[in-house]
Amino acid sequence: MTQAQRHLQAAKNMLQYCSEWIGPYPYPAFTIVDPQYKAFEAAGMEYPTLVAAGTFWLMPQGVRFPEDVTVHEGVHNYFYGLIGSNEFEEAWLDEGLTTYMGYKIMEHYYGQGEGAVLNILDLQISFLQWDWAVYSALSRHDIIMKKAWEYERGGYGVFAYTKPALMLMTLENYLGADVMQDILHQYYAQYKFRHPCTADFIRLVNQVSGQDLNWFFDQILYGSSTLDYKLDKITVRIKS
């Protein structure tokens, strides 16, 4: 399979999954541009109905960075292009939601629980595992709710992309996939082309879930605390 075919299939997967989980893609075109080698700085960027992907020659099938870039930039057409989040002032609403959907799409079509980002020889790593490893090293370094230009060096990628995506995965595990899908459907239906803010998203989550989840968002969006597990005791019971 050529690189072009890999990008094309990833785009088809992304559009199909987002149509089911968020809402219909309303435009008649979706264009993928793969920048030339000497213009690689232009790779990995989204524009309405057009994305700049990025790959390298002889990329093994088990190294799925070409697919991930196409999926991630494509999902931006929903949260950046259709819903119109303000990536400068509330970056997590765009990058975080996009990264979260990227986890789900890559696992659904490529990962099957493991190996979504790397599946080569005996090494299998999912995007969720990859990002968790990055986040865990910097978890107390900053918070999500900052303007893009206020993050310290290196913080933007973790606290605009990774931590929000992990937060949303936690929320899905807490509420259930069906409720989370309903939240995204309602978010799309109510706020497309309306430029919602964080308060709008939280209000919608509370409404759809039927719960007051401000305690959840207050801790994760505005705090830097992390769960610290430890083994307290082990009890063995033998059944007769």
C-alpha atoms as a printed R data frame, in Angstrom:
    type eleno elety resid chain resno       x       y      z
1   ATOM     1    CA   MET     A     1   0.000   0.000  0.000
2   ATOM     2    CA   THR     A     2   1.438   3.394 -0.965
3   ATOM     3    CA   GLN     A     3   1.605   6.350  1.398
4   ATOM     4    CA   ALA     A     4  -1.209   8.052 -0.523
5   ATOM     5    CA   GLN     A     5  -3.459   5.050  0.027
6   ATOM     6    CA   ARG     A     6  -2.665   5.055  3.734
7   ATOM     7    CA   HIS     A     7  -3.635   8.720  4.045
8   ATOM     8    CA   LEU     A     8  -6.795   8.166  2.008
9   ATOM     9    CA   GLN     A     9  -7.937   5.183  4.058
10  ATOM    10    CA   ALA     A    10  -7.240   7.057  7.305
11  ATOM    11    CA   ALA     A    11  -9.352   9.970  6.078
12  ATOM    12    CA   LYS     A    12 -12.222   7.634  5.196
13  ATOM    13    CA   ASN     A    13 -12.013   6.019  8.615
14  ATOM    14    CA   MET     A    14 -11.980   9.406 10.328
15  ATOM    15    CA   LEU     A    15 -15.008  10.726  8.447
16  ATOM    16    CA   GLN     A    16 -17.011   7.563  9.033
17  ATOM    17    CA   TYR     A    17 -16.275   7.450 12.760
18  ATOM    18    CA   CYS     A    18 -16.824  11.164 13.360
19  ATOM    19    CA   SER     A    19 -20.109  11.064 11.448
20  ATOM    20    CA   GLU     A    20 -21.298   8.351 13.821
21  ATOM    21    CA   TRP     A    21 -19.878   9.788 17.042
22  ATOM    22    CA   ILE     A    22 -20.237  13.548 16.467
23  ATOM    23    CA   GLY     A    23 -22.344  14.410 13.440
24  ATOM    24    CA   PRO     A    24 -22.373  14.493  9.645
25  ATOM    25    CA   TYR     A    25 -19.525  16.100  7.732
26  ATOM    26    CA   PRO     A    26 -21.418  18.807  5.815
27  ATOM    27    CA   TYR     A    27 -18.966  19.643  3.037
28  ATOM    28    CA   PRO     A    28 -18.582  17.952 -0.375
29  ATOM    29    CA   ALA     A    29 -14.769  17.826 -0.256
30  ATOM    30    CA   PHE     A    30 -11.939  16.800  2.050
31  ATOM    31    CA   THR     A    31  -8.434  17.445  0.715
32  ATOM    32    CA   ILE     A    32  -5.165  15.950  1.967
33  ATOM    33    CA   VAL     A    33  -1.857  17.584  1.067
34  ATOM    34    CA   ASP     A    34   1.382  15.743  1.821
35  ATOM    35    CA   PRO     A    35   4.136  18.408  1.824
36  ATOM    36    CA   GLN     A    36   7.383  17.742  0.024
37  ATOM    37    CA   TYR     A    37  10.469  16.789  2.011
38  ATOM    38    CA   LYS     A    38  11.928  20.319  2.078
39  ATOM    39    CA   ALA     A    39   8.578  21.759  3.166
40  ATOM    40    CA   PHE     A    40   7.978  19.354  6.024
41  ATOM    41    CA   GLU     A    41   7.494  22.231  8.482
42  ATOM    42    CA   ALA     A    42   4.089  22.689  6.820
43  ATOM    43    CA   ALA     A    43   3.012  19.147  7.753
44  ATOM    44    CA   GLY     A    44   0.541  18.401 10.497
45  ATOM    45    CA   MET     A    45  -1.753  21.394 10.088
46  ATOM    46    CA   GLU     A    46  -5.494  21.783  9.666
47  ATOM    47    CA   TYR     A    47  -7.565  24.152  7.557
48  ATOM    48    CA   PRO     A    48 -11.293  24.050  6.776
49  ATOM    49    CA   THR     A    49 -11.843  21.059  4.444
50  ATOM    50    CA   LEU     A    50  -8.063  20.714  3.900
51  ATOM    51    CA   VAL     A    51  -5.289  19.161  5.981
52  ATOM    52    CA   ALA     A    52  -1.528  19.023  5.559
53  ATOM    53    CA   ALA     A    53  -0.502  15.507  6.509
54  ATOM    54    CA   GLY     A    54   3.061  14.239  6.621
55  ATOM    55    CA   THR     A    55   5.032  11.052  6.123
56  ATOM    56    CA   PHE     A    56   8.429   9.641  5.159
57  ATOM    57    CA   TRP     A    57   9.511   7.253  2.460
58  ATOM    58    CA   LEU     A    58   9.523   3.543  3.376
59  ATOM    59    CA   MET     A    59   7.398   4.076  6.489
60  ATOM    60    CA   PRO     A    60   6.598   0.548  7.773
61  ATOM    61    CA   GLN     A    61   2.945  -0.443  7.939
62  ATOM    62    CA   GLY     A    62   3.271  -1.055 11.668
63  ATOM    63    CA   VAL     A    63   4.429   2.528 12.332
64  ATOM    64    CA   ARG     A    64   1.182   4.440 11.969
65  ATOM    65    CA   PHE     A    65   2.241   8.054 12.223
66  ATOM    66    CA   PRO     A    66   0.936   8.855  8.694
67  ATOM    67    CA   GLU     A    67  -2.497   7.574  9.694
68  ATOM    68    CA   ASP     A    68  -2.442   9.413 13.015
69  ATOM    69    CA   VAL     A    69  -1.545  12.756 11.451
70  ATOM    70    CA   THR     A    70  -4.314  12.453  8.874
71  ATOM    71    CA   VAL     A    71  -6.856  11.420 11.513
72  ATOM    72    CA   HIS     A    72  -5.866  14.137 13.987
73  ATOM    73    CA   GLU     A    73  -5.837  16.978 11.483
74  ATOM    74    CA   GLY     A    74  -9.051  15.674  9.962
75  ATOM    75    CA   VAL     A    75 -10.913  15.647 13.288
76  ATOM    76    CA   HIS     A    76  -9.968  19.319 13.629
77  ATOM    77    CA   ASN     A    77 -12.500  19.976 10.882
78  ATOM    78    CA   TYR     A    78 -15.155  19.272 13.506
79  ATOM    79    CA   PHE     A    79 -13.929  21.018 16.647
80  ATOM    80    CA   TYR     A    80 -12.003  23.811 14.938
81  ATOM    81    CA   GLY     A    81 -13.739  24.054 11.581
82  ATOM    82    CA   LEU     A    82 -17.405  23.325 12.362
83  ATOM    83    CA   ILE     A    83 -17.887  24.062 16.050
84  ATOM    84    CA   GLY     A    84 -15.331  26.872 16.055
85  ATOM    85    CA   SER     A    85 -13.414  26.499 19.322
86  ATOM    86    CA   ASN     A    86 -10.976  29.269 20.221
87  ATOM    87    CA   GLU     A    87  -7.640  27.450 20.114
88  ATOM    88    CA   PHE     A    88  -5.743  30.474 21.390
89  ATOM    89    CA   GLU     A    89  -7.730  31.109 24.559
90  ATOM    90    CA   GLU     A    90  -9.137  27.628 25.313
91  ATOM    91    CA   ALA     A    91  -6.894  25.269 23.407
92  ATOM    92    CA   TRP     A    92  -8.151  22.118 25.099
93  ATOM    93    CA   LEU     A    93 -11.605  22.462 23.499
94  ATOM    94    CA   ASP     A    94  -9.963  21.999 20.121
95  ATOM    95    CA   GLU     A    95  -6.766  20.024 20.636
96  ATOM    96    CA   GLY     A    96  -7.997  17.984 23.593
97  ATOM    97    CA   LEU     A    97 -11.263  16.869 22.010
98  ATOM    98    CA   THR     A    98  -9.449  16.203 18.738
99  ATOM    99    CA   THR     A    99  -6.792  14.079 20.451
100 ATOM   100    CA   TYR     A   100  -9.455  12.159 22.376
101 ATOM   101    CA   MET     A   101 -11.311  11.323 19.168
102 ATOM   102    CA   GLY     A   102  -7.993  10.368 17.607
103 ATOM   103    CA   TYR     A   103  -7.454   7.771 20.356
104 ATOM   104    CA   LYS     A   104 -10.818   6.237 19.614
105 ATOM   105    CA   ILE     A   105 -10.466   6.238 15.834
106 ATOM   106    CA   MET     A   106  -6.950   4.807 15.819
107 ATOM   107    CA   GLU     A   107  -7.844   2.076 18.288
108 ATOM   108    CA   HIS     A   108 -11.061   1.201 16.450
109 ATOM   109    CA   TYR     A   109  -9.454   0.815 13.040
110 ATOM   110    CA   TYR     A   110  -5.825  -0.008 13.799
111 ATOM   111    CA   GLY     A   111  -5.219  -0.868 17.431
112 ATOM   112    CA   GLN     A   112  -7.790  -3.343 18.719
113 ATOM   113    CA   GLY     A   113  -6.697  -2.408 22.237
114 ATOM   114    CA   GLU     A   114  -2.952  -2.382 21.580
115 ATOM   115    CA   GLY     A   115  -0.591  -1.396 18.826
116 ATOM   116    CA   ALA     A   116  -2.411   1.593 17.380
117 ATOM   117    CA   VAL     A   117   0.742   3.690 17.101
118 ATOM   118    CA   LEU     A   118   3.395   0.970 16.886
119 ATOM   119    CA   ASN     A   119   2.884  -2.643 15.957
120 ATOM   120    CA   ILE     A   120   6.216  -3.864 14.738
121 ATOM   121    CA   LEU     A   121   8.138  -7.010 15.696
122 ATOM   122    CA   ASP     A   122   7.216  -7.653 19.347
123 ATOM   123    CA   LEU     A   123   6.566  -4.006 20.207
124 ATOM   124    CA   GLN     A   124   2.936  -2.893 20.498
125 ATOM   125    CA   ILE     A   125   2.027   0.548 21.855
126 ATOM   126    CA   SER     A   126  -1.314   2.352 21.718
127 ATOM   127    CA   PHE     A   127  -1.638   6.130 21.469
128 ATOM   128    CA   LEU     A   128  -3.222   6.193 24.909
129 ATOM   129    CA   GLN     A   129  -0.203   4.410 26.390
130 ATOM   130    CA   TRP     A   130   2.179   6.657 24.478
131 ATOM   131    CA   ASP     A   131   0.537   9.858 25.703
132 ATOM   132    CA   TRP     A   132   0.140   8.610 29.273
133 ATOM   133    CA   ALA     A   133   3.898   8.041 29.456
134 ATOM   134    CA   VAL     A   134   4.522  11.612 28.291
135 ATOM   135    CA   TYR     A   135   1.920  13.121 30.606
136 ATOM   136    CA   SER     A   136   3.044  11.233 33.711
137 ATOM   137    CA   ALA     A   137   6.465  12.862 33.533
138 ATOM   138    CA   LEU     A   138   4.984  16.396 33.517
139 ATOM   139    CA   SER     A   139   1.627  15.902 35.262
140 ATOM   140    CA   ARG     A   140   2.218  18.504 37.987
141 ATOM   141    CA   HIS     A   141   4.021  20.973 35.761
142 ATOM   142    CA   ASP     A   142   1.010  23.094 34.709
143 ATOM   143    CA   ILE     A   143  -2.781  23.180 34.336
144 ATOM   144    CA   ILE     A   144  -5.133  22.873 31.362
145 ATOM   145    CA   MET     A   145  -6.977  26.176 31.679
146 ATOM   146    CA   LYS     A   146  -4.442  28.633 30.345
147 ATOM   147    CA   LYS     A   147  -4.265  30.725 27.227
148 ATOM   148    CA   ALA     A   148  -2.022  29.178 24.617
149 ATOM   149    CA   TRP     A   149   0.686  31.815 24.979
150 ATOM   150    CA   GLU     A   150   0.819  31.413 28.773
151 ATOM   151    CA   TYR     A   151   2.115  27.851 28.861
152 ATOM   152    CA   GLU     A   152   5.708  27.360 29.812
153 ATOM   153    CA   ARG     A   153   7.999  25.798 27.241
154 ATOM   154    CA   GLY     A   154   6.913  22.238 26.541
155 ATOM   155    CA   GLY     A   155   3.661  22.596 28.443
156 ATOM   156    CA   TYR     A   156   1.358  23.306 25.524
157 ATOM   157    CA   GLY     A   157   1.559  19.826 24.053
158 ATOM   158    CA   VAL     A   158   0.858  18.097 27.354
159 ATOM   159    CA   PHE     A   159  -1.811  20.400 28.794
160 ATOM   160    CA   ALA     A   160  -3.660  21.355 25.608
161 ATOM   161    CA   TYR     A   161  -3.528  17.929 23.953
162 ATOM   162    CA   THR     A   162  -2.628  15.050 26.242
163 ATOM   163    CA   LYS     A   163  -4.150  15.780 29.649
164 ATOM   164    CA   PRO     A   164  -7.503  16.947 28.198
165 ATOM   165    CA   ALA     A   165  -7.698  13.810 26.053
166 ATOM   166    CA   LEU     A   166  -6.952  11.613 29.063
167 ATOM   167    CA   MET     A   167  -9.563  13.583 31.017
168 ATOM   168    CA   LEU     A   168 -12.170  12.859 28.348
169 ATOM   169    CA   MET     A   169 -11.271   9.173 28.292
170 ATOM   170    CA   THR     A   170 -11.750   9.136 32.073
171 ATOM   171    CA   LEU     A   171 -15.095  10.901 31.665
172 ATOM   172    CA   GLU     A   172 -16.180   8.305 29.100
173 ATOM   173    CA   ASN     A   173 -15.189   5.485 31.439
174 ATOM   174    CA   TYR     A   174 -17.150   7.162 34.236
175 ATOM   175    CA   LEU     A   175 -20.326   7.932 32.282
176 ATOM   176    CA   GLY     A   176 -20.251   5.147 29.721
177 ATOM   177    CA   ALA     A   177 -19.655   5.255 25.978
178 ATOM   178    CA   ASP     A   178 -23.330   5.731 25.100
179 ATOM   179    CA   VAL     A   179 -23.636   8.846 27.285
180 ATOM   180    CA   MET     A   180 -20.364  10.232 25.953
181 ATOM   181    CA   GLN     A   181 -21.533   9.733 22.387
182 ATOM   182    CA   ASP     A   182 -24.778  11.527 23.216
183 ATOM   183    CA   ILE     A   183 -22.762  14.416 24.698
184 ATOM   184    CA   LEU     A   184 -20.763  14.791 21.482
185 ATOM   185    CA   HIS     A   185 -23.911  14.540 19.346
186 ATOM   186    CA   GLN     A   186 -25.563  17.295 21.375
187 ATOM   187    CA   TYR     A   187 -22.399  19.401 21.396
188 ATOM   188    CA   TYR     A   188 -22.294  19.274 17.611
189 ATOM   189    CA   ALA     A   189 -26.037  19.871 17.192
190 ATOM   190    CA   GLN     A   190 -26.234  22.803 19.600
191 ATOM   191    CA   TYR     A   191 -22.935  24.577 19.024
192 ATOM   192    CA   LYS     A   192 -21.836  24.120 15.421
193 ATOM   193    CA   PHE     A   193 -20.731  27.509 14.060
194 ATOM   194    CA   ARG     A   194 -21.401  29.114 17.459
195 ATOM   195    CA   HIS     A   195 -17.913  29.205 19.035
196 ATOM   196    CA   PRO     A   196 -18.681  27.618 22.445
197 ATOM   197    CA   CYS     A   197 -16.463  28.038 25.495
198 ATOM   198    CA   THR     A   198 -15.501  25.725 28.346
199 ATOM   199    CA   ALA     A   199 -18.533  26.734 30.416
200 ATOM   200    CA   ASP     A   200 -20.814  25.732 27.523
201 ATOM   201    CA   PHE     A   201 -19.210  22.305 27.289
202 ATOM   202    CA   ILE     A   202 -19.449  21.662 31.037
203 ATOM   203    CA   ARG     A   203 -23.061  22.837 31.122
204 ATOM   204    CA   LEU     A   204 -23.915  20.436 28.282
205 ATOM   205    CA   VAL     A   205 -22.141  17.501 29.958
206 ATOM   206    CA   ASN     A   206 -24.136  18.141 33.145
207 ATOM   207    CA   GLN     A   207 -27.369  18.397 31.182
208 ATOM   208    CA   VAL     A   208 -26.914  15.257 29.082
209 ATOM   209    CA   SER     A   209 -25.509  13.122 31.892
210 ATOM   210    CA   GLY     A   210 -28.090  14.309 34.422
211 ATOM   211    CA   GLN     A   211 -25.299  14.870 36.940
212 ATOM   212    CA   ASP     A   212 -23.458  17.822 38.425
213 ATOM   213    CA   LEU     A   213 -19.907  17.108 37.262
214 ATOM   214    CA   ASN     A   214 -18.416  20.476 38.169
215 ATOM   215    CA   TRP     A   215 -16.353  18.687 40.835
216 ATOM   216    CA   PHE     A   216 -14.742  16.613 38.076
217 ATOM   217    CA   PHE     A   217 -13.892  19.510 35.775
218 ATOM   218    CA   ASP     A   218 -12.792  21.815 38.597
219 ATOM   219    CA   GLN     A   219 -10.118  19.354 39.668
220 ATOM   220    CA   ILE     A   220  -8.791  18.422 36.246
221 ATOM   221    CA   LEU     A   221  -9.110  21.684 34.313
222 ATOM   222    CA   TYR     A   222  -7.914  24.017 37.033
223 ATOM   223    CA   GLY     A   223  -5.745  21.765 39.180
224 ATOM   224    CA   SER     A   224  -2.501  19.852 38.849
225 ATOM   225    CA   SER     A   225  -3.098  17.101 41.410
226 ATOM   226    CA   THR     A   226  -2.679  13.506 40.301
227 ATOM   227    CA   LEU     A   227  -3.800  10.155 41.632
228 ATOM   228    CA   ASP     A   228  -1.028   8.416 43.557
229 ATOM   229    CA   TYR     A   229  -1.808   4.750 44.055
230 ATOM   230    CA   LYS     A   230  -0.030   2.506 46.512
231 ATOM   231    CA   LEU     A   231  -0.471  -1.072 47.707
232 ATOM   232    CA   ASP     A   232  -1.740  -1.001 51.274
233 ATOM   233    CA   LYS     A   233  -2.269  -4.674 52.029
234 ATOM   234    CA   ILE     A   234  -2.935  -8.030 50.402
235 ATOM   235    CA   THR     A   235  -5.558 -10.404 51.726
236 ATOM   236    CA   VAL     A   236  -5.753 -14.031 50.616
237 ATOM   237    CA   ARG     A   237  -8.951 -15.994 51.091
238 ATOM   238    CA   ILE     A   238  -9.035 -19.684 50.401
239 ATOM   239    CA   LYS     A   239 -12.398 -21.162 49.554
240 ATOM   240    CA   SER     A   240 -13.076 -24.645 50.828
